[in-house]
Coordinates of C-alpha atoms in Angstrom, one line a residue:
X260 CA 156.5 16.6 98.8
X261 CA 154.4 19.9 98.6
X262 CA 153.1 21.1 95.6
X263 CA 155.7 23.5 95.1
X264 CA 158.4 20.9 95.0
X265 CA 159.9 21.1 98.3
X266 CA 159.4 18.6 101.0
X267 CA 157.0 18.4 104.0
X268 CA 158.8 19.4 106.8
X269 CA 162.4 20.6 105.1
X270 CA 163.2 24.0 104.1
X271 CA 165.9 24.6 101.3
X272 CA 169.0 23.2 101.6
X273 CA 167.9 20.5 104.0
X274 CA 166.9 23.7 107.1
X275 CA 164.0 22.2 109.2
X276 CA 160.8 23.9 108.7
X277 CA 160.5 27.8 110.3
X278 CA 157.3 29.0 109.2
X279 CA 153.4 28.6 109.8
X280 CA 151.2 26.0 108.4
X281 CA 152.4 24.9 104.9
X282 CA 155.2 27.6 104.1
X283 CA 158.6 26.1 104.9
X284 CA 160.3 29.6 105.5
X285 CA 159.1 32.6 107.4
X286 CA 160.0 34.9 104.5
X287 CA 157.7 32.7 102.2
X288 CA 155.2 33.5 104.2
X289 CA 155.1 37.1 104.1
X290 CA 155.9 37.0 100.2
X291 CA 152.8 35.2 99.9
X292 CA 151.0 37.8 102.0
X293 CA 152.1 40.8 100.4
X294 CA 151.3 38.8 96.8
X295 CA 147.5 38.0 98.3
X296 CA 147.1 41.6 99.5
X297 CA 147.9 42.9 96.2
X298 CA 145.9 40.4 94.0
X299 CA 142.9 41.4 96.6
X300 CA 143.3 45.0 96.3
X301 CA 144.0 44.5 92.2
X302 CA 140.5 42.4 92.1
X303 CA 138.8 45.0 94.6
X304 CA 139.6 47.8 92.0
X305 CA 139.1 45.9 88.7
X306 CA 135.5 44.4 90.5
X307 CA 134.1 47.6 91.2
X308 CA 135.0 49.3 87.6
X309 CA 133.7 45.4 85.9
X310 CA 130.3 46.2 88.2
X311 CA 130.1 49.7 86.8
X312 CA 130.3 48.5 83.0
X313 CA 127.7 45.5 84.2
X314 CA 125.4 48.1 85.7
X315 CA 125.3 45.6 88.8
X316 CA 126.2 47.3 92.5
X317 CA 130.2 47.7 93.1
X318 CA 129.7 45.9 96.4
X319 CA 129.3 42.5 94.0
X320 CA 132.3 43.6 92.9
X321 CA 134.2 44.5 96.3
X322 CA 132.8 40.9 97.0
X323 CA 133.9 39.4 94.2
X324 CA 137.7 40.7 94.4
X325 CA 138.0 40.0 98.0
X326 CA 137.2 36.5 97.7
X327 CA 139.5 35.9 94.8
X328 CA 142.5 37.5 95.6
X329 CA 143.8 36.3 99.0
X330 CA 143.9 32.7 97.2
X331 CA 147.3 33.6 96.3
X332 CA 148.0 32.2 100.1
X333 CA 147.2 29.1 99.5
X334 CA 149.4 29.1 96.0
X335 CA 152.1 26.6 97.2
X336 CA 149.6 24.4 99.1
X337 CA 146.9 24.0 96.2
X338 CA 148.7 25.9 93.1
X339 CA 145.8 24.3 90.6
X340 CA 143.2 26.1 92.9
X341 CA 144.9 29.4 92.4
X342 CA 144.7 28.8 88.2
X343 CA 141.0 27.8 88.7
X344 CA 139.8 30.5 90.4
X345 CA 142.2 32.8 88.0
X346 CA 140.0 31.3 85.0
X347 CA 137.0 31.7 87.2
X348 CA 137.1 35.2 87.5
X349 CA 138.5 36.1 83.9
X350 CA 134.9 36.9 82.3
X351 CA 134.6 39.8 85.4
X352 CA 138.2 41.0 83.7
X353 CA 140.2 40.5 86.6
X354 CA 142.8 38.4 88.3
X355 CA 145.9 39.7 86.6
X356 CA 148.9 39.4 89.0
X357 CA 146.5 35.8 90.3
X358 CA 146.8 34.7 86.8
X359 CA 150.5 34.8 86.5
X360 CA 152.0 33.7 90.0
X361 CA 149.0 30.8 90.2
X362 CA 150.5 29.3 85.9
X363 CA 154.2 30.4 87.6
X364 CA 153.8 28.4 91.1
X365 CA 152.0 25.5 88.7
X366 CA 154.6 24.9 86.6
X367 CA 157.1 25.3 88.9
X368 CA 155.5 22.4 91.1
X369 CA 155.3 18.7 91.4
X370 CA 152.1 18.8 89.7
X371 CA 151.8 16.1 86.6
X372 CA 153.0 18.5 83.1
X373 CA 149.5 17.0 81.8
X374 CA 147.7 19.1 84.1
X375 CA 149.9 22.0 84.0
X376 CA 149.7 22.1 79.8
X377 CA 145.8 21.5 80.3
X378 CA 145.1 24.9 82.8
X379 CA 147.9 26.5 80.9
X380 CA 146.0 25.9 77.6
X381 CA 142.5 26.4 79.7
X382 CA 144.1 30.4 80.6
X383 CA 145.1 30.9 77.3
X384 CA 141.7 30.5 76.0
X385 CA 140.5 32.1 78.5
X386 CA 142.3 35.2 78.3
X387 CA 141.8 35.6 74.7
X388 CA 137.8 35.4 74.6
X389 CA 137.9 37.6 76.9
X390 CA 140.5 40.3 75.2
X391 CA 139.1 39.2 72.0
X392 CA 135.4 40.4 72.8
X393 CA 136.8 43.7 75.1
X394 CA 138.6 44.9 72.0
X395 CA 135.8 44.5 69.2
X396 CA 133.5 46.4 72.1
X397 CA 136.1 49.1 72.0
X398 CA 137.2 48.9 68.1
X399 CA 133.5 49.0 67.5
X400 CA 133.0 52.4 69.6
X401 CA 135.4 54.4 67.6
X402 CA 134.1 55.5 64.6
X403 CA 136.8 56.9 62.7
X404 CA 139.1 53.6 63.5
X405 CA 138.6 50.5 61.0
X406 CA 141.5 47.7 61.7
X407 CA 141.3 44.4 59.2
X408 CA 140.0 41.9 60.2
X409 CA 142.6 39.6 61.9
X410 CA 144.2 42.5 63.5
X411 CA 141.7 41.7 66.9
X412 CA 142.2 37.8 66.7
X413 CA 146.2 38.4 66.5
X414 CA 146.0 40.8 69.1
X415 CA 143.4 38.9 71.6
X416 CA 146.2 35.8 71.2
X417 CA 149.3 37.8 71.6
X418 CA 148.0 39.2 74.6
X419 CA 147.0 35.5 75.7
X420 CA 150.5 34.4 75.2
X421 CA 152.1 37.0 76.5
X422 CA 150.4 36.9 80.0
X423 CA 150.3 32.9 79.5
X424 CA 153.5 31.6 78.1
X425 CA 156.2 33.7 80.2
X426 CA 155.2 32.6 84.2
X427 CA 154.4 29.0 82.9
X428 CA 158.3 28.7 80.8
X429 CA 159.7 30.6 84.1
X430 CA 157.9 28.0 86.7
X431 CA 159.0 25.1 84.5
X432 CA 162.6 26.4 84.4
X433 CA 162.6 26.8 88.2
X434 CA 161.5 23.4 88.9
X435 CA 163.7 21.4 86.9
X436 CA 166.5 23.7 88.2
X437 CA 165.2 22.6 92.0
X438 CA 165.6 19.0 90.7
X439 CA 169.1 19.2 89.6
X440 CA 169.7 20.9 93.1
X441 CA 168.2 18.5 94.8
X442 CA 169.4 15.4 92.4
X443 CA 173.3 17.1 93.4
X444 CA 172.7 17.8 96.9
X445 CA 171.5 13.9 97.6
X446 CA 174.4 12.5 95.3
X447 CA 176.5 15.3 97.5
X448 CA 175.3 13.0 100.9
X449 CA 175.9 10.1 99.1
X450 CA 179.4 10.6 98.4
X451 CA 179.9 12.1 102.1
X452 CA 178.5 8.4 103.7
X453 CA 180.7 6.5 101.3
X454 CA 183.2 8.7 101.9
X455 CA 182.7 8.3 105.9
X456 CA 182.2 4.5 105.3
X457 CA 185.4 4.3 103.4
X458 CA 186.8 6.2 106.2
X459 CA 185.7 3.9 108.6
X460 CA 186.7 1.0 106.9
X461 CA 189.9 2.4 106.1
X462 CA 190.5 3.0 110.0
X463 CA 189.5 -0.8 110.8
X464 CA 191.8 -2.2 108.4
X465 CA 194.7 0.2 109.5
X466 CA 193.8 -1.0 113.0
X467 CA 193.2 -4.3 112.2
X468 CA 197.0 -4.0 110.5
X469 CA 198.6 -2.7 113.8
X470 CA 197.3 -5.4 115.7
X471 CA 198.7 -8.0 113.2
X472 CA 201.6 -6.5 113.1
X473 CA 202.1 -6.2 116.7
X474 CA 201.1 -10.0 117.0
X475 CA 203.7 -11.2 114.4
X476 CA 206.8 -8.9 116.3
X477 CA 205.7 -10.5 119.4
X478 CA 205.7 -13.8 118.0
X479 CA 208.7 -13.0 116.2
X480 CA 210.7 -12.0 119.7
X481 CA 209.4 -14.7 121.5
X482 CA 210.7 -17.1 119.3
X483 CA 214.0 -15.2 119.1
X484 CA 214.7 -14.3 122.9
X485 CA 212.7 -17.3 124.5
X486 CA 214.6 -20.1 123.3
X487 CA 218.1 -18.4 124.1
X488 CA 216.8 -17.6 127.5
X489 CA 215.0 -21.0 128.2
X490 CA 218.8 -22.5 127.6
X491 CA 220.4 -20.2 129.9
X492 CA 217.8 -20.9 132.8
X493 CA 218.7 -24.6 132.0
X494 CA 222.7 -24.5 132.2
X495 CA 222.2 -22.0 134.9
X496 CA 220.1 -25.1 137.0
X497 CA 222.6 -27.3 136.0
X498 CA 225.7 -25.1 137.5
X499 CA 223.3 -25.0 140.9
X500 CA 223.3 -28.4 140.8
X501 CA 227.0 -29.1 140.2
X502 CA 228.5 -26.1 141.9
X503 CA 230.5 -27.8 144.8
X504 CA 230.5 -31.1 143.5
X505 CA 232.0 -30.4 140.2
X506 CA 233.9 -27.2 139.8
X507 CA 235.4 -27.7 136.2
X508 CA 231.7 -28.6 135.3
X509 CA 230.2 -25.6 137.2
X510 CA 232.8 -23.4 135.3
X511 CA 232.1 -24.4 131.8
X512 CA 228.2 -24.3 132.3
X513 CA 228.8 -20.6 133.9
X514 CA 230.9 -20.1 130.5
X515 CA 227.8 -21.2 128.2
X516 CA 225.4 -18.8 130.5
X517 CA 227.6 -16.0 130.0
X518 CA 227.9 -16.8 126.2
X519 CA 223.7 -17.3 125.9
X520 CA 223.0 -14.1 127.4
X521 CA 225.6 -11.9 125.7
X522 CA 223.6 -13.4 122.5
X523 CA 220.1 -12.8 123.7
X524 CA 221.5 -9.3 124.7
X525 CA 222.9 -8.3 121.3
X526 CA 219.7 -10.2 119.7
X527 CA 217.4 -7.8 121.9
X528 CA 219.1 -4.6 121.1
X529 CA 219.3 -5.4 117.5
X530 CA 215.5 -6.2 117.0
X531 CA 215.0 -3.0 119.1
X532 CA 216.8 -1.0 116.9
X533 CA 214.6 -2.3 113.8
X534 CA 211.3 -1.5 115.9
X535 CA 212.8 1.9 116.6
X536 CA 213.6 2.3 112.7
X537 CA 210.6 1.4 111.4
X538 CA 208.6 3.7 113.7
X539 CA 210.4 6.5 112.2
X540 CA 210.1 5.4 108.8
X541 CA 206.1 4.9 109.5
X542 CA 206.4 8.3 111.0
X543 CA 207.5 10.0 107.9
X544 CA 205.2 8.1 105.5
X545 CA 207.2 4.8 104.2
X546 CA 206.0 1.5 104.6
X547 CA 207.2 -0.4 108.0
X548 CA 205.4 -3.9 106.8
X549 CA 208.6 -5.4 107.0
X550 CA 209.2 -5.0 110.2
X551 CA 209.1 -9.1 111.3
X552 CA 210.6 -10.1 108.5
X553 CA 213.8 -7.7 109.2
X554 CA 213.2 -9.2 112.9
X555 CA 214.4 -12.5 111.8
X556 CA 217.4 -11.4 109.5
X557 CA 218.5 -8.7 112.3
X558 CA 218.1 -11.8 114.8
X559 CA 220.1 -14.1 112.1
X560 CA 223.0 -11.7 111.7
X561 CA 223.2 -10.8 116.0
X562 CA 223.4 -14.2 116.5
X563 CA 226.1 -14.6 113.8
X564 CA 228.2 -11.8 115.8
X565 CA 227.5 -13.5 119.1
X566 CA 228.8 -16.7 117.7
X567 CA 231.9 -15.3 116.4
X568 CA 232.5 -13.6 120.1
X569 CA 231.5 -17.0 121.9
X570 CA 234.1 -18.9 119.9
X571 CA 236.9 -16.4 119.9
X572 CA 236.6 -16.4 123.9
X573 CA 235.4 -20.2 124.9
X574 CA 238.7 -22.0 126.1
X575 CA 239.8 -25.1 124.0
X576 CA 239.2 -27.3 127.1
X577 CA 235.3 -26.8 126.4
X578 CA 235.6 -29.5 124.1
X579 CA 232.5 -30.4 121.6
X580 CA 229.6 -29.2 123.8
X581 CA 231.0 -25.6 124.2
X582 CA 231.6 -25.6 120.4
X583 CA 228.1 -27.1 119.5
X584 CA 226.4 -24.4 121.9
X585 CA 228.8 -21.4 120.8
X586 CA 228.4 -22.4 117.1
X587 CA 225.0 -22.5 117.0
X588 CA 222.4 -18.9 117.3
X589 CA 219.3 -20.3 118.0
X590 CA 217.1 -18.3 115.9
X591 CA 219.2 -18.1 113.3
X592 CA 222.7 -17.3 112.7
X593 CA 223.0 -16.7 109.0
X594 CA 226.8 -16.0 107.4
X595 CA 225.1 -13.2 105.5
X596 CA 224.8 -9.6 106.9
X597 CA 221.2 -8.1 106.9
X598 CA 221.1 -5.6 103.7
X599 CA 217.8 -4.1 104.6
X600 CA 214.1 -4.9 104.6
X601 CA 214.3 -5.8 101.1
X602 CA 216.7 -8.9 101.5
X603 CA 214.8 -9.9 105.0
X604 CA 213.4 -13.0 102.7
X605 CA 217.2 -13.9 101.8
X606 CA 218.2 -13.7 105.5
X607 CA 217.4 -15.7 108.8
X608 CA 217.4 -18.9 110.2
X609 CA 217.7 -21.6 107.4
X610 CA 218.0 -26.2 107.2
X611 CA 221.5 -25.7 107.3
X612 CA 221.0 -24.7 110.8
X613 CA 218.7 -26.8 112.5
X614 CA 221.8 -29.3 113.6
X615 CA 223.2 -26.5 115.5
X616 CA 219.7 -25.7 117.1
X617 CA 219.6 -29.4 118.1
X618 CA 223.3 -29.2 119.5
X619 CA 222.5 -26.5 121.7
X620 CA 219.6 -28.5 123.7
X621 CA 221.8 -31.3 123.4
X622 CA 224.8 -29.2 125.5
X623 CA 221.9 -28.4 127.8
X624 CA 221.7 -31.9 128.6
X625 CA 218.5 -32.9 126.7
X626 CA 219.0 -36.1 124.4
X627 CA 217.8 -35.4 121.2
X628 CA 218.2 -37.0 118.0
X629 CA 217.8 -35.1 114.4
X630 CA 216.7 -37.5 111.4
X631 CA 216.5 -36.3 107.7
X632 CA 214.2 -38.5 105.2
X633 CA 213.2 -37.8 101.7
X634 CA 215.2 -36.2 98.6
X635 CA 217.8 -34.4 100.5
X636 CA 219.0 -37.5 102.1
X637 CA 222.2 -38.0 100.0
X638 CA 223.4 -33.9 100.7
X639 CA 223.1 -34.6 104.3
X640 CA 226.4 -35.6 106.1
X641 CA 226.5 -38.0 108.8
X642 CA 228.3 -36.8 112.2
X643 CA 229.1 -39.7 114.5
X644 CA 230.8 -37.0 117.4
X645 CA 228.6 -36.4 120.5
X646 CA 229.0 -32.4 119.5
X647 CA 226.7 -32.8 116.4
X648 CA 225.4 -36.6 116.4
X649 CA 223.0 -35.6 113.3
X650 CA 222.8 -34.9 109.6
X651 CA 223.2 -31.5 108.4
X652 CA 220.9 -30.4 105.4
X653 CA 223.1 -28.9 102.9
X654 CA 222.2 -25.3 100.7
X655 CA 218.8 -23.1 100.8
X656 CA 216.2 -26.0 99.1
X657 CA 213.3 -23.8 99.5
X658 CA 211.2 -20.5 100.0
X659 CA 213.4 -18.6 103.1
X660 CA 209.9 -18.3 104.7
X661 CA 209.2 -22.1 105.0
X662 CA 212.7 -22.8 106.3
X663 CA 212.5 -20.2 108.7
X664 CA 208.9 -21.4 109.7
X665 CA 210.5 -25.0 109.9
X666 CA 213.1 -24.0 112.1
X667 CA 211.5 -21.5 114.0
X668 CA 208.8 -24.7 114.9
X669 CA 211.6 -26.5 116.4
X670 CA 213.5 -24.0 118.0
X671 CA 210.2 -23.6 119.7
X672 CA 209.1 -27.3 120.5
X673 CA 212.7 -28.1 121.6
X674 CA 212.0 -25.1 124.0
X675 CA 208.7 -26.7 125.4
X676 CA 210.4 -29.6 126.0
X677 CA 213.2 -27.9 128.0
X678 CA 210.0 -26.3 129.8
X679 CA 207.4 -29.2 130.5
X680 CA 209.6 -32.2 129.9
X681 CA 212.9 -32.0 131.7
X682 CA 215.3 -35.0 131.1
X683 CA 213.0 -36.4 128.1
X684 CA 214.1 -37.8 125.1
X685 CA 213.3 -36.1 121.9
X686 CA 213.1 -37.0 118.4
X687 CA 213.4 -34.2 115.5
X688 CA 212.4 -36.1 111.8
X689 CA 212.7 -33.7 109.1
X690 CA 210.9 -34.9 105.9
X691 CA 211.0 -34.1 102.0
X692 CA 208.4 -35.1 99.8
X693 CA 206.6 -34.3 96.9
X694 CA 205.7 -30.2 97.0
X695 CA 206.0 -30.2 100.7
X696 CA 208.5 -30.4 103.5
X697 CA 207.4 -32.0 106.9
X698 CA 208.6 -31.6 110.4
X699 CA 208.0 -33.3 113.6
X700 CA 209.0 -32.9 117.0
X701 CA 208.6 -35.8 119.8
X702 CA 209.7 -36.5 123.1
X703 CA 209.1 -38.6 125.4
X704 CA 207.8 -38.5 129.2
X705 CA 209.9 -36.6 131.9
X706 CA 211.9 -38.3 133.6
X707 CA 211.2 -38.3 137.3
X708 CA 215.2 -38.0 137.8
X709 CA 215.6 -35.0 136.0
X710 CA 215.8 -31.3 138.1
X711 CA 213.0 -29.0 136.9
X712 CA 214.4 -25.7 135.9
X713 CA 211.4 -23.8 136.6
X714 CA 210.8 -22.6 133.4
X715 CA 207.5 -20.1 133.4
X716 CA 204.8 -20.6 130.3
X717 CA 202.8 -17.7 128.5
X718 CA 200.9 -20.3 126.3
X719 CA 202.2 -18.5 123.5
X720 CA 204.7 -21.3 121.8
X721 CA 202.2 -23.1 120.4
X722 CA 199.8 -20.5 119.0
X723 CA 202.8 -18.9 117.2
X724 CA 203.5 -21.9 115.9
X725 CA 200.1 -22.7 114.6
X726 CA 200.2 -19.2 113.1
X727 CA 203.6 -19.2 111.3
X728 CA 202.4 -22.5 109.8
X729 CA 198.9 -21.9 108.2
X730 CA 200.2 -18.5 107.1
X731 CA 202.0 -20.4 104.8
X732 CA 198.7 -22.5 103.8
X733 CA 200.2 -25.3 106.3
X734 CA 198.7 -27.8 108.2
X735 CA 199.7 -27.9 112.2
X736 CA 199.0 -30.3 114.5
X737 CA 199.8 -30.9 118.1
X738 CA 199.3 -32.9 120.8
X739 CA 200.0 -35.8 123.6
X740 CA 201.4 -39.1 122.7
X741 CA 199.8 -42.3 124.0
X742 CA 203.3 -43.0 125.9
X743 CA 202.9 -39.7 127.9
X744 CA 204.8 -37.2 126.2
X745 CA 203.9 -34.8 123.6
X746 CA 203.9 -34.3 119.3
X747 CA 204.8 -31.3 116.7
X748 CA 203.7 -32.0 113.9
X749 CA 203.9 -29.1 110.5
X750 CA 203.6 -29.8 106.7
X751 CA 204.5 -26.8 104.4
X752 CA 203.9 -26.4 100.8
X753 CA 207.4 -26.4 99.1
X754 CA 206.3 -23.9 96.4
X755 CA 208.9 -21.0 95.4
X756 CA 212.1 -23.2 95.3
X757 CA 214.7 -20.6 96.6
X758 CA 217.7 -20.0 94.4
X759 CA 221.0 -20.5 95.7

């Protein structure tokens, strides 16, 4: 900081430095140089008239007022210099106009007050022993004029007031209001990096929001459109296989392919449609968080439709596998239609469904068995037909979201094994206990026997799964058995008991 308050280097309002030496503005400068010409030439003329009434040569004088005025320039580097030399030259009875802008660029500086009050006082006495002893000279030379006696003391101090108090109360006034600039300009930059911080944070969570978002639709159509398809790849292998040597065979798996991919069709264009909605409404300022969550109730109610298609047109001569296929949507085929984002929670795939998921790889030709254990043992109802074969969970038991995880973790290990395990034998358990509901999906190693479909693999199935799962506050767990094939394994927290 420079004595007059301003920093080293910085102009007002933050400008970098323009001017010469110590002045931070070019126009400071020459203010400063006109104010030291005119203190020199005001010393110059009150020198040579002080020499006169000394009786001493004027060129003392000249001397004298040349020295002492151009301080002035050096008023915002050194302001107490300027007030020294002002009370310096005060017994010569000169130094005016360096009197008052030396006090005014004082005050008005970073200087400590203590030393400001103490020249300030120092000029005050200054000025009035000298006014005090110039005006008893001249009251003294008129004869005819007799003031009382205080009327030179009151008059010696008005004049040192006067020519004192007003540049000292200006300076002071300009420096606190250069502090309260300064104070609002650096709580101005302040707010403007918080503001850019915030902005930047903002940004990175809005970002860091697509990107979720993106990652739960795409795990949301994978487990909707992968499982379907995987099945279709499947019968479509099988109808290779038996095309000549088993035409009524041949005909009835072409009948389920048809069936599976009118259903992943309808279940495609409908989770479309809700991507394409909520882009407008994100467009126009609403809220598309619920975007997934619509995903599984759009997925739940297509399905529903295809199922109701599949069944009207399947001939009777299907028997239990076409009806365990057709009545069954794979991700979800709730009775309910979707109501809008707000009921998402109330729609998709629920318990109640998972024998139908089951019946669907077991039409494929996969044996799998479904077991239920725990407190909703006695609501389940045994099925000895080879269409369903396993017990059905009755009514919504829990949170939608943890019986849609649940299903959507078998749906999707069933799907593997379809993948990486033709012709194995798999084994769904489905566990309540205490606060939580458990799931596991085995199988058992391929059988060399059994045709490989050719079923490709992003990697994706289980890191969806592993997602849906701890979302919830699960715990997930997966890996090979010690008999060569391979274990799902999710607990869920039962909390928010759904209400039927």
């Amino acid at each position: 900081m420079t004595a007059t308050g301003a920093s080293e280097g910085v102009g007002a309002r933050g400008a970098p430095v323009e001017g010469p030496w110590w002045w931070a503005r070019r126009r400071s400068a020459a203010l400063d140089v006109f104010l030291a010409v005119a203190s020199a030439a005001e010393c110059v003329g009150e020198g040579i008239s002080s020499a006169h009434e000394a009786q001493v040569p004027a060129l003392l004088g000249i001397v004298l007022g040349l020295l002492a005025g151009p301080v002035l320039l050096v008023r915002r580097r050194w302001p107490v210099v300027v007030v020294l030399v002002s009370i310096a030259v005060m017994p010569a009875e000169m130094g005016g106009l360096l009197s008052v802008v030396g006090l005014y660029t004082l005050a008005a500086s970073d200087v400590p007050r203590r030393i400001t009050a103490l020249l300030a006082g120092m000029t005050v006495a200054g000025t009035l022993v000298t006014t005090f002893l110039s005006l008893r000279e001249d009251v003294a030379a008129q004869q005819d004029f007799h003031p009382p006696m205080w009327f030179v003391p009151l008059i010696a101090l008005a004049v040192g007031l006067v020519l004192t108090a007003p540049p000292v109360l200006w300076g002071l006034y300009i420096a606190a209001r250069r502090r309260l600039v300064e104070s609002l300009r650096e709580r101005a930059d302040g707010l403007e990096r918080e503001l850019s911080l915030l902005a930047d944070r903002a940004e990175e969570r809005a970002e860091w929001a697509r990107n979720e978002e993106r990652t739960r639709i795409a795990r949301e159509m994978h487990d909707v459109v992968a499982h379907r398809v995987s099945l279709m790849v499947v019968h479509a292998a099988a109808l290779q296989a038996v095309a000549l040597k088993d035409p009524e065979k041949a005909s009835k798996n072409a009948g389920l392919v048809g069936d599976m991919g009118r259903q992943a069709l309808t279940e495609l264009r409908e989770m479309l449609g809700v991507l394409r909605t909520a882009e407008g409404a994100a467009g126009r300022g609403a809220a598309a968080s619920g975007a997934p969550e619509r995903l599984a109730a759009v997925a739940s109610q297509a399905g529903a439709k295809a199922t109701g298609q599949a069944r009207a047109s399947a001939p009777s001569a299907d028997g239990a596998s076409s009806s365990a296929v057709a009545g069954g949507s794979g991700p979800g085929a709730a009775a309910s239609p979707v109501s809008g984002a707000g009921d998402a929670d109330a729609e998709g795939p629920c318990l109640t469904e998972l024998a139908d998921l089951v019946g669907q790889s077991r039409a494929a030709g996969m044996a799998v068995e479904l077991t239920v254990d725990g407190a909703a043992e006695e609501a389940a109802a045994e099925d000895g037909s080879a269409g369903a074969g396993a017990p059905a969970v009755a009514g919504r038991r829990y949170a939608a979201r943890v019986e849609r995880t649940v299903y959507r973790v078998v749906q999707e290990a069933l799907t593997n094994v379809h993948k990486h395990a033709p012709g194995a034998r798999a084994r769904v358990r489905l566990a309540h206990r205490d606060g939580e509901l458990a799931v596991q999906v085995e199988n058992g190693p391929c059988e060399g026997g059994a045709a490989d479909a050719g079923l490709p693999s992003g990697g994706n199935g289980l890191v969806g799964m592993r997602e849906r799962v701890t979302a919830l506050g699960g715990v997930f767990v997966s890996g090979p058995t010690e008999a060569g094939g391979f274990r799902v394994s999710a607990v869920l927290p039962a909390a928010w008991p759904a209400i039927d």
